[in-house]
mmCIF file of N, CA and C in Angstrom:
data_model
loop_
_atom_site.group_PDB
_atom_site.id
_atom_site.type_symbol
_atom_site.label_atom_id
_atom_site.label_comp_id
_atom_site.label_asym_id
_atom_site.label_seq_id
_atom_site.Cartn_x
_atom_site.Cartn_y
_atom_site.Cartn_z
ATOM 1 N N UNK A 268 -7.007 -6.448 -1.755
ATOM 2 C CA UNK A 268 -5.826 -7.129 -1.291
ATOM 3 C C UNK A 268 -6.270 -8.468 -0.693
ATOM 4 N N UNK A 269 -5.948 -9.531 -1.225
ATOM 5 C CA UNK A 269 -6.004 -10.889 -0.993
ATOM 6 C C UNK A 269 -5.247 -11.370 0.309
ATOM 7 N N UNK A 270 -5.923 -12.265 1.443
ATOM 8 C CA UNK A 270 -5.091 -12.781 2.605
ATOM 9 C C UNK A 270 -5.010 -13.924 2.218
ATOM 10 N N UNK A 271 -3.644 -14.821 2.487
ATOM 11 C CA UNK A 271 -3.739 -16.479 2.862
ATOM 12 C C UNK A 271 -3.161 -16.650 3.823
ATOM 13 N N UNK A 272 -2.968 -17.816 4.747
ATOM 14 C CA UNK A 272 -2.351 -18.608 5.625
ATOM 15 C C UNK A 272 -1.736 -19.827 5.337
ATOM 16 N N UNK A 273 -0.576 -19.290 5.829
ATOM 17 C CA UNK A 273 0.331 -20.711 5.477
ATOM 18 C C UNK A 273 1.343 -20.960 6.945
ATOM 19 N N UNK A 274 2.212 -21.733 7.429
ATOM 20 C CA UNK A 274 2.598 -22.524 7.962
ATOM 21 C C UNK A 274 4.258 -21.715 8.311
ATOM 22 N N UNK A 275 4.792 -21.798 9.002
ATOM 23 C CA UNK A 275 5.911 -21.744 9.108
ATOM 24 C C UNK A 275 6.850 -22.636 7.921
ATOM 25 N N UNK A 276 6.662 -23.995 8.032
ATOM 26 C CA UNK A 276 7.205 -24.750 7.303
ATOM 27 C C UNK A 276 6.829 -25.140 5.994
ATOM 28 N N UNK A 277 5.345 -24.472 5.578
ATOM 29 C CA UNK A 277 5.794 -24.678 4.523
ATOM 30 C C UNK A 277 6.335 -23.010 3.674
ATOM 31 N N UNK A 278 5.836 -21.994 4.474
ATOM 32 C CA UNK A 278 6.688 -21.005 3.721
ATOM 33 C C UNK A 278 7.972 -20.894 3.636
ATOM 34 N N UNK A 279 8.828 -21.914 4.284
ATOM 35 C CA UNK A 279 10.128 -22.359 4.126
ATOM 36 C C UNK A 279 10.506 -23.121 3.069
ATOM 37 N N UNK A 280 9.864 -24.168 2.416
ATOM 38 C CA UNK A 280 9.718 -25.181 1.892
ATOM 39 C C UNK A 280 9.802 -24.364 0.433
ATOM 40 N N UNK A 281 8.695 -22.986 0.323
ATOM 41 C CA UNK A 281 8.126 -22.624 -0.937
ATOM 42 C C UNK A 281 7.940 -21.117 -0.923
ATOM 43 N N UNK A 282 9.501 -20.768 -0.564
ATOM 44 C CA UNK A 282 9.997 -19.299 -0.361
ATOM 45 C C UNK A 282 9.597 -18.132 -1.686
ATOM 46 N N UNK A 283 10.323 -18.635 -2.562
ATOM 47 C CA UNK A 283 10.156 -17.751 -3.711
ATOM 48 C C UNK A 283 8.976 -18.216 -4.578
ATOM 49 N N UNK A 284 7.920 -19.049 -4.302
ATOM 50 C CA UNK A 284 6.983 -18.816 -5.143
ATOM 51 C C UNK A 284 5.947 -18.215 -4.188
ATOM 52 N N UNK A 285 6.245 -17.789 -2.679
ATOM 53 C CA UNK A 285 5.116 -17.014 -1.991
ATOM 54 C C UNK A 285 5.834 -15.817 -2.156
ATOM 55 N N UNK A 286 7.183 -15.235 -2.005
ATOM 56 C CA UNK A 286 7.466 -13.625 -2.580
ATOM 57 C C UNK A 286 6.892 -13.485 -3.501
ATOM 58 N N UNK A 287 6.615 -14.236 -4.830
ATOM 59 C CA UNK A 287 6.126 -14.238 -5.697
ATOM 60 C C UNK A 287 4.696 -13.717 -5.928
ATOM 61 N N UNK A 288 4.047 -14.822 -5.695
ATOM 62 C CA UNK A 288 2.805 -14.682 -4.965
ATOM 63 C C UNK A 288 2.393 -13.165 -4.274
ATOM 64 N N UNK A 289 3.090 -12.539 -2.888
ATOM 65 C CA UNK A 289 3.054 -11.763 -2.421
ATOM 66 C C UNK A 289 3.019 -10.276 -3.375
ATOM 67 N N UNK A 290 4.108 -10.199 -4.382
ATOM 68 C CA UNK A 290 4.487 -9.110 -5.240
ATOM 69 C C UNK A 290 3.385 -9.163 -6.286
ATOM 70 N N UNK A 291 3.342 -10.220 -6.795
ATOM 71 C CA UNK A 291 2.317 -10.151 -7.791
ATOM 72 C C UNK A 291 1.408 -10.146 -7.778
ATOM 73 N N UNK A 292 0.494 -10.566 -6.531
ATOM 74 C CA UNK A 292 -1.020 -10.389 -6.499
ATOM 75 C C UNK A 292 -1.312 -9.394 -5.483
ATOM 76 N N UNK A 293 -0.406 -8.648 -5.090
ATOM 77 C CA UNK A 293 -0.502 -7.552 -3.963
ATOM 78 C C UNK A 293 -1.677 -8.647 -3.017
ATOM 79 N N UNK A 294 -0.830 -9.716 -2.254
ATOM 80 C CA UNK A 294 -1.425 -10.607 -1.441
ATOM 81 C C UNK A 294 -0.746 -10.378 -0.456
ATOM 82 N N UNK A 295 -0.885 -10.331 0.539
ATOM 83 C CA UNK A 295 -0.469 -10.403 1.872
ATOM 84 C C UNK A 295 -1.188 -12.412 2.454
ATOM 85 N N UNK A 296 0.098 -12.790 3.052
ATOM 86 C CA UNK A 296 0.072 -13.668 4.146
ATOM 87 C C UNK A 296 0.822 -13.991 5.296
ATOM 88 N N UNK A 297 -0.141 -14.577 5.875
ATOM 89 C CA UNK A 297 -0.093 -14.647 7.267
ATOM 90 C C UNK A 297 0.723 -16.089 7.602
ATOM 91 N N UNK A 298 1.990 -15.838 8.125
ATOM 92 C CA UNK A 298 2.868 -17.470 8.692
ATOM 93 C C UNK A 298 2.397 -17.732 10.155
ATOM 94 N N UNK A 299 1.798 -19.010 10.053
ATOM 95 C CA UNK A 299 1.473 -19.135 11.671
ATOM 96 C C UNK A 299 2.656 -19.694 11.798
ATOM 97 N N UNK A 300 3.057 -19.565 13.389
ATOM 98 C CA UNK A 300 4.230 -20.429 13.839
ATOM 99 C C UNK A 300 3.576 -21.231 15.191
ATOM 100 N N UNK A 301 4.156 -22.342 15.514
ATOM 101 C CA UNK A 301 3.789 -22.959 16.342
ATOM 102 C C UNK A 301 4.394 -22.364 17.790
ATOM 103 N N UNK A 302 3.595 -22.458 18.521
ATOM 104 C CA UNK A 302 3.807 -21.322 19.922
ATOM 105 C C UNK A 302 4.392 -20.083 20.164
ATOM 106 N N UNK A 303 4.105 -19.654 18.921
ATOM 107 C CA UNK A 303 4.442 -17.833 18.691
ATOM 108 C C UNK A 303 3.858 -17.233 18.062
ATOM 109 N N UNK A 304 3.776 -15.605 18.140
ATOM 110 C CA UNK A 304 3.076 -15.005 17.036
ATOM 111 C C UNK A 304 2.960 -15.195 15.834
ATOM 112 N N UNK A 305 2.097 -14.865 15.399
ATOM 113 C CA UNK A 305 1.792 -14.714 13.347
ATOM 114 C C UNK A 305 2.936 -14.004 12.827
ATOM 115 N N UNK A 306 3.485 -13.864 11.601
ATOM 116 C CA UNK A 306 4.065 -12.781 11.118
ATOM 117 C C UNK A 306 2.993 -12.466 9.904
ATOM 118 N N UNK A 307 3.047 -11.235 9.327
ATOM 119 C CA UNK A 307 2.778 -11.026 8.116
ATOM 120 C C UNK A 307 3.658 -10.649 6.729
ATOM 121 N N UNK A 308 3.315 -11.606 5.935
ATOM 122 C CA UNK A 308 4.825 -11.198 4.717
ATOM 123 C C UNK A 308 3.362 -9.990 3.948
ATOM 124 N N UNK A 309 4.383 -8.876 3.270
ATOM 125 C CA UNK A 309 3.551 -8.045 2.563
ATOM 126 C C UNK A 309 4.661 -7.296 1.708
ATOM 127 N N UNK A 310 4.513 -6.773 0.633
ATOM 128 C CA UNK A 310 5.328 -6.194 -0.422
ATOM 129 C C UNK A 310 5.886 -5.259 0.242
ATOM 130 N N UNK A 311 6.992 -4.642 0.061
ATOM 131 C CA UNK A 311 7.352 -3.449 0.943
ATOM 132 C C UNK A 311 6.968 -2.243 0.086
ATOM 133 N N UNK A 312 6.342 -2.147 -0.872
ATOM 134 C CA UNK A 312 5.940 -0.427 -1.600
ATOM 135 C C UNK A 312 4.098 -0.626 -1.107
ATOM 136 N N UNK A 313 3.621 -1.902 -0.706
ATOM 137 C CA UNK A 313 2.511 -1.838 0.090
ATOM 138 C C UNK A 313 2.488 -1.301 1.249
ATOM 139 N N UNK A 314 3.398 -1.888 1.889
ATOM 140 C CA UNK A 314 3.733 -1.505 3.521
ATOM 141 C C UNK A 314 3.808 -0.153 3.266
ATOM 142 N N UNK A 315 4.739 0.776 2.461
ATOM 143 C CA UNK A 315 5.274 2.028 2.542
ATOM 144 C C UNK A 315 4.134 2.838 2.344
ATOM 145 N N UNK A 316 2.973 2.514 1.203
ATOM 146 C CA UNK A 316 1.969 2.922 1.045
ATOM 147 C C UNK A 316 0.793 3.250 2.181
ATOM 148 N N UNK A 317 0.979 1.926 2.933
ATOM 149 C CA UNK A 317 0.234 1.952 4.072
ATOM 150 C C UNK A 317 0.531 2.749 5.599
ATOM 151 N N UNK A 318 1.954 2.787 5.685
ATOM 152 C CA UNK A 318 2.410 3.784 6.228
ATOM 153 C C UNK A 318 2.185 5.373 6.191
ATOM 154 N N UNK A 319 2.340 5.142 5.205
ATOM 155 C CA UNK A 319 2.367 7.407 4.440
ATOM 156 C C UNK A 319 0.764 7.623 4.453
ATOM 157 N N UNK A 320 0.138 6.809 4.533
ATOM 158 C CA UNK A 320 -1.324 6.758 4.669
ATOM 159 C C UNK A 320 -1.859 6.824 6.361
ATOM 160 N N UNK A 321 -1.270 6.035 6.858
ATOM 161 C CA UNK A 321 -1.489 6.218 8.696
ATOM 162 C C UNK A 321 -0.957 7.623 8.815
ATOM 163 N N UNK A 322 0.645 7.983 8.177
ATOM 164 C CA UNK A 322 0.731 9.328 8.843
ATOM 165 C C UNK A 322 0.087 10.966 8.660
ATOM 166 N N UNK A 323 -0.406 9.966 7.644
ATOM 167 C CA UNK A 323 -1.328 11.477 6.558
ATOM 168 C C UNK A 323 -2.410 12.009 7.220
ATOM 169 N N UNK A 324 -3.181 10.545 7.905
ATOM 170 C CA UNK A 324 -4.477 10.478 8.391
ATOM 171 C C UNK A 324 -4.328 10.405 10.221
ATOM 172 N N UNK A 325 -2.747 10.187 10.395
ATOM 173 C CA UNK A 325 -2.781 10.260 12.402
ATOM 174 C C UNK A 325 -3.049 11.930 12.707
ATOM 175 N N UNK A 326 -2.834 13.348 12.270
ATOM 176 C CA UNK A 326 -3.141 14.189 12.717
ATOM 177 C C UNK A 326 -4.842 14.546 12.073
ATOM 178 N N UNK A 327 -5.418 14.577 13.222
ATOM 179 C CA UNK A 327 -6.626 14.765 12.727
ATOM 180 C C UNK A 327 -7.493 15.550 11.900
ATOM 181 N N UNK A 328 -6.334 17.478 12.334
ATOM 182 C CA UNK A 328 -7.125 18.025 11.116
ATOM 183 C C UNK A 328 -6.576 18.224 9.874
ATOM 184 N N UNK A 329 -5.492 17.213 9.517
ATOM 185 C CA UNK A 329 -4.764 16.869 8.445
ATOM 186 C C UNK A 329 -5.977 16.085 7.735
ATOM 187 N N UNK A 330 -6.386 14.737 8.201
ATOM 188 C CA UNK A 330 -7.150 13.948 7.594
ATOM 189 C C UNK A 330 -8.833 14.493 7.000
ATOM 190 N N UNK A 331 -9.335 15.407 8.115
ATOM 191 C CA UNK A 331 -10.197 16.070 7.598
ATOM 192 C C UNK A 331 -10.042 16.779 6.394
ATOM 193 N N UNK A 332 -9.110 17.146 6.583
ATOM 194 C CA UNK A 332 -8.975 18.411 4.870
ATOM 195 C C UNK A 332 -8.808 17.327 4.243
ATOM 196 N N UNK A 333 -8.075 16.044 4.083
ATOM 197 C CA UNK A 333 -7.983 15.472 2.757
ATOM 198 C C UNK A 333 -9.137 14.733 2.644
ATOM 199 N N UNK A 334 -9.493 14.458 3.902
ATOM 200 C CA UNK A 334 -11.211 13.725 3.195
ATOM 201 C C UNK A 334 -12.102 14.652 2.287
ATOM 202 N N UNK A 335 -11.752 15.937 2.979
ATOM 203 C CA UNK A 335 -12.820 16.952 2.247
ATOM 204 C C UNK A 335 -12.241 17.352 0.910
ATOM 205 N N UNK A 336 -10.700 17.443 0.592
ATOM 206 C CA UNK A 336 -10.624 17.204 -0.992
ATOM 207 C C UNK A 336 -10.844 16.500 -1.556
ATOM 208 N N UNK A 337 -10.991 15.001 -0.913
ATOM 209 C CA UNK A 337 -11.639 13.981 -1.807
ATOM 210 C C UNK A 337 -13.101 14.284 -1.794
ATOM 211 N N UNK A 338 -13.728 14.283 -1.145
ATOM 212 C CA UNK A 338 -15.727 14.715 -1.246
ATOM 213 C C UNK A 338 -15.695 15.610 -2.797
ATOM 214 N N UNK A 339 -14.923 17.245 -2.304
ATOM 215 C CA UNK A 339 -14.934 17.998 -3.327
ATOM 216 C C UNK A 339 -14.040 17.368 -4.467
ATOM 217 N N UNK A 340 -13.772 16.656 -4.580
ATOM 218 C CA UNK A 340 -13.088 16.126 -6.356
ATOM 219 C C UNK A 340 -14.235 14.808 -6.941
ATOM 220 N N UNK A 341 -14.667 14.348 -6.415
ATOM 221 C CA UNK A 341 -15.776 13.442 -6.539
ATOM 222 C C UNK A 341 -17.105 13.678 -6.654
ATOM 223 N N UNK A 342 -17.595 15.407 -5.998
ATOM 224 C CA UNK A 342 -18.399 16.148 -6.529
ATOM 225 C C UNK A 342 -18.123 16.895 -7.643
ATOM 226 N N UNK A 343 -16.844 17.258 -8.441
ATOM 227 C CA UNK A 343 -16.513 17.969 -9.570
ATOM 228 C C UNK A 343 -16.013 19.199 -9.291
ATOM 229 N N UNK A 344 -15.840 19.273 -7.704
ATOM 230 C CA UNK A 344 -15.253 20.869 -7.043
ATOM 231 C C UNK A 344 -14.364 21.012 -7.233
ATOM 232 N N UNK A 345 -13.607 21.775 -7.547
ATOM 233 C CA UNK A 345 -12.215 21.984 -7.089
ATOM 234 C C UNK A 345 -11.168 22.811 -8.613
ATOM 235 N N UNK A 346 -10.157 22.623 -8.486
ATOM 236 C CA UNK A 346 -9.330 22.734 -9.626
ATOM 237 C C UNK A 346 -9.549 21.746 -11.267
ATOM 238 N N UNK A 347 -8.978 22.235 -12.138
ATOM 239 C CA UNK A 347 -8.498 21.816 -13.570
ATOM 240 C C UNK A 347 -8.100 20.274 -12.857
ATOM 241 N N UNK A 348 -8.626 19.048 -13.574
ATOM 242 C CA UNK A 348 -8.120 17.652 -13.665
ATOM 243 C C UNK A 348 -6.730 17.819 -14.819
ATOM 244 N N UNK A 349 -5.861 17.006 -13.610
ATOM 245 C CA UNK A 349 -4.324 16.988 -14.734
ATOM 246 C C UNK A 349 -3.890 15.671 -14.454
ATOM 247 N N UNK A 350 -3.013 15.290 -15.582
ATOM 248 C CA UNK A 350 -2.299 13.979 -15.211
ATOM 249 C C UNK A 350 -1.233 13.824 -14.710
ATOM 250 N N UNK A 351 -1.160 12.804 -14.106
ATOM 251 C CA UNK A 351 0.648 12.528 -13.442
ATOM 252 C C UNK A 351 1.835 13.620 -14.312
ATOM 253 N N UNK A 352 1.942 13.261 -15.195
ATOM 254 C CA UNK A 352 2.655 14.092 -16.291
ATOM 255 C C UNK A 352 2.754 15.515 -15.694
ATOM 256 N N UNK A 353 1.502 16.082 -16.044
ATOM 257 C CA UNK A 353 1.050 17.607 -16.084
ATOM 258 C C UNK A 353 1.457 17.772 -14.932
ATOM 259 N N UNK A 354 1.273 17.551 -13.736
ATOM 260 C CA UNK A 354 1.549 17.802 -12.274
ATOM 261 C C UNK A 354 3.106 17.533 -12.051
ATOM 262 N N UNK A 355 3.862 16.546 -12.417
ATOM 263 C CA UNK A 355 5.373 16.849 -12.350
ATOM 264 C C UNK A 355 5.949 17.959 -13.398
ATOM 265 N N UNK A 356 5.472 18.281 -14.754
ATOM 266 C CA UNK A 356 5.716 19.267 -15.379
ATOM 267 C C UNK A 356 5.667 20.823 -14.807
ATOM 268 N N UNK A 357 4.488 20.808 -13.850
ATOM 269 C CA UNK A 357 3.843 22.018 -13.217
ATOM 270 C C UNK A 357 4.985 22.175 -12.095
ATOM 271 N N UNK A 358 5.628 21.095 -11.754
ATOM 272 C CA UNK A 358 6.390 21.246 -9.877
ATOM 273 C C UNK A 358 7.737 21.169 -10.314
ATOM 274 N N UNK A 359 8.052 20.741 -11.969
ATOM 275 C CA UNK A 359 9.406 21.033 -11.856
ATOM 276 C C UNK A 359 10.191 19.440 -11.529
ATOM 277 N N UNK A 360 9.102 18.782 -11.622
ATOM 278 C CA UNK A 360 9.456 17.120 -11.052
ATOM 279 C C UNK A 360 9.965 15.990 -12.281
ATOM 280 N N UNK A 361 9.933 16.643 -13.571
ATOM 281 C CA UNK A 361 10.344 15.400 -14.260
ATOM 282 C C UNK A 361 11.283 14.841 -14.243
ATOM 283 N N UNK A 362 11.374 13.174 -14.931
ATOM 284 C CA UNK A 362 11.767 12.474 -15.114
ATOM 285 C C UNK A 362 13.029 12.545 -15.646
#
C-alpha cells in the first residue's frame, strides 16, 4: 500500500483524480491542513478490511489460533486446499 502527501488545497483543486488515485492504486493519502490535524483519505473496502482485521486480532486468544492456522497451512498441515467456489458451495453460500 502506497502513501502520498498532499495539501489541503490542492486535494481540493484535484478531487476526483486523487479518489481515483486512492481506489486504484489501493494508495492511501495523507491531507495536511494548515493548523490542524492530518486526515487520511483511504478506500473504504480497505478501511473495512483493516477493521475486521483489528477485531479478529484485538482478543488475544482469538489471534493466536489464527496465527497458528496460518503457521499450519504454510507448513502443509491442516485440511483439503479448496477454492473460493468450493467453500461457498460447501456453506451453502452461492452466488
Amino acid at each position: 500500500m502506497l502513501t502520498d502527501t498532499t495539501t489541503s488545497a490542492e486535494a481540493s483543486a484535484n478531487l476526483e483524480e486523487l479518489l481515483d488515485r486512492v481506489i486504484n492504486n489501493c494508495e492511501v493519502v495523507v491531507i495536511k491542513r494548515h493548523g490542524c490535524d492530518d486526515v487520511a483519505l483511504i478506500a473504504a473496502d480497505e478501511l473495512r478490511g483493516m477493521m475486521e482485521t483489528l477485531y479478529l486480532l484485538g482478543n488475544p486468544a482469538n489471534g493466536l489460533r489464527l496465527l497458528g492456522a496460518l503457521q499450519d497451512s504454510r507448513a502443509g498441515k491442516g485440511g483439503v486446499a479448496m477454492t473460493v467456489e468450493e467453500i461457498r458451495r460447501e456453506f451453502g453460500l452461492e452466488e
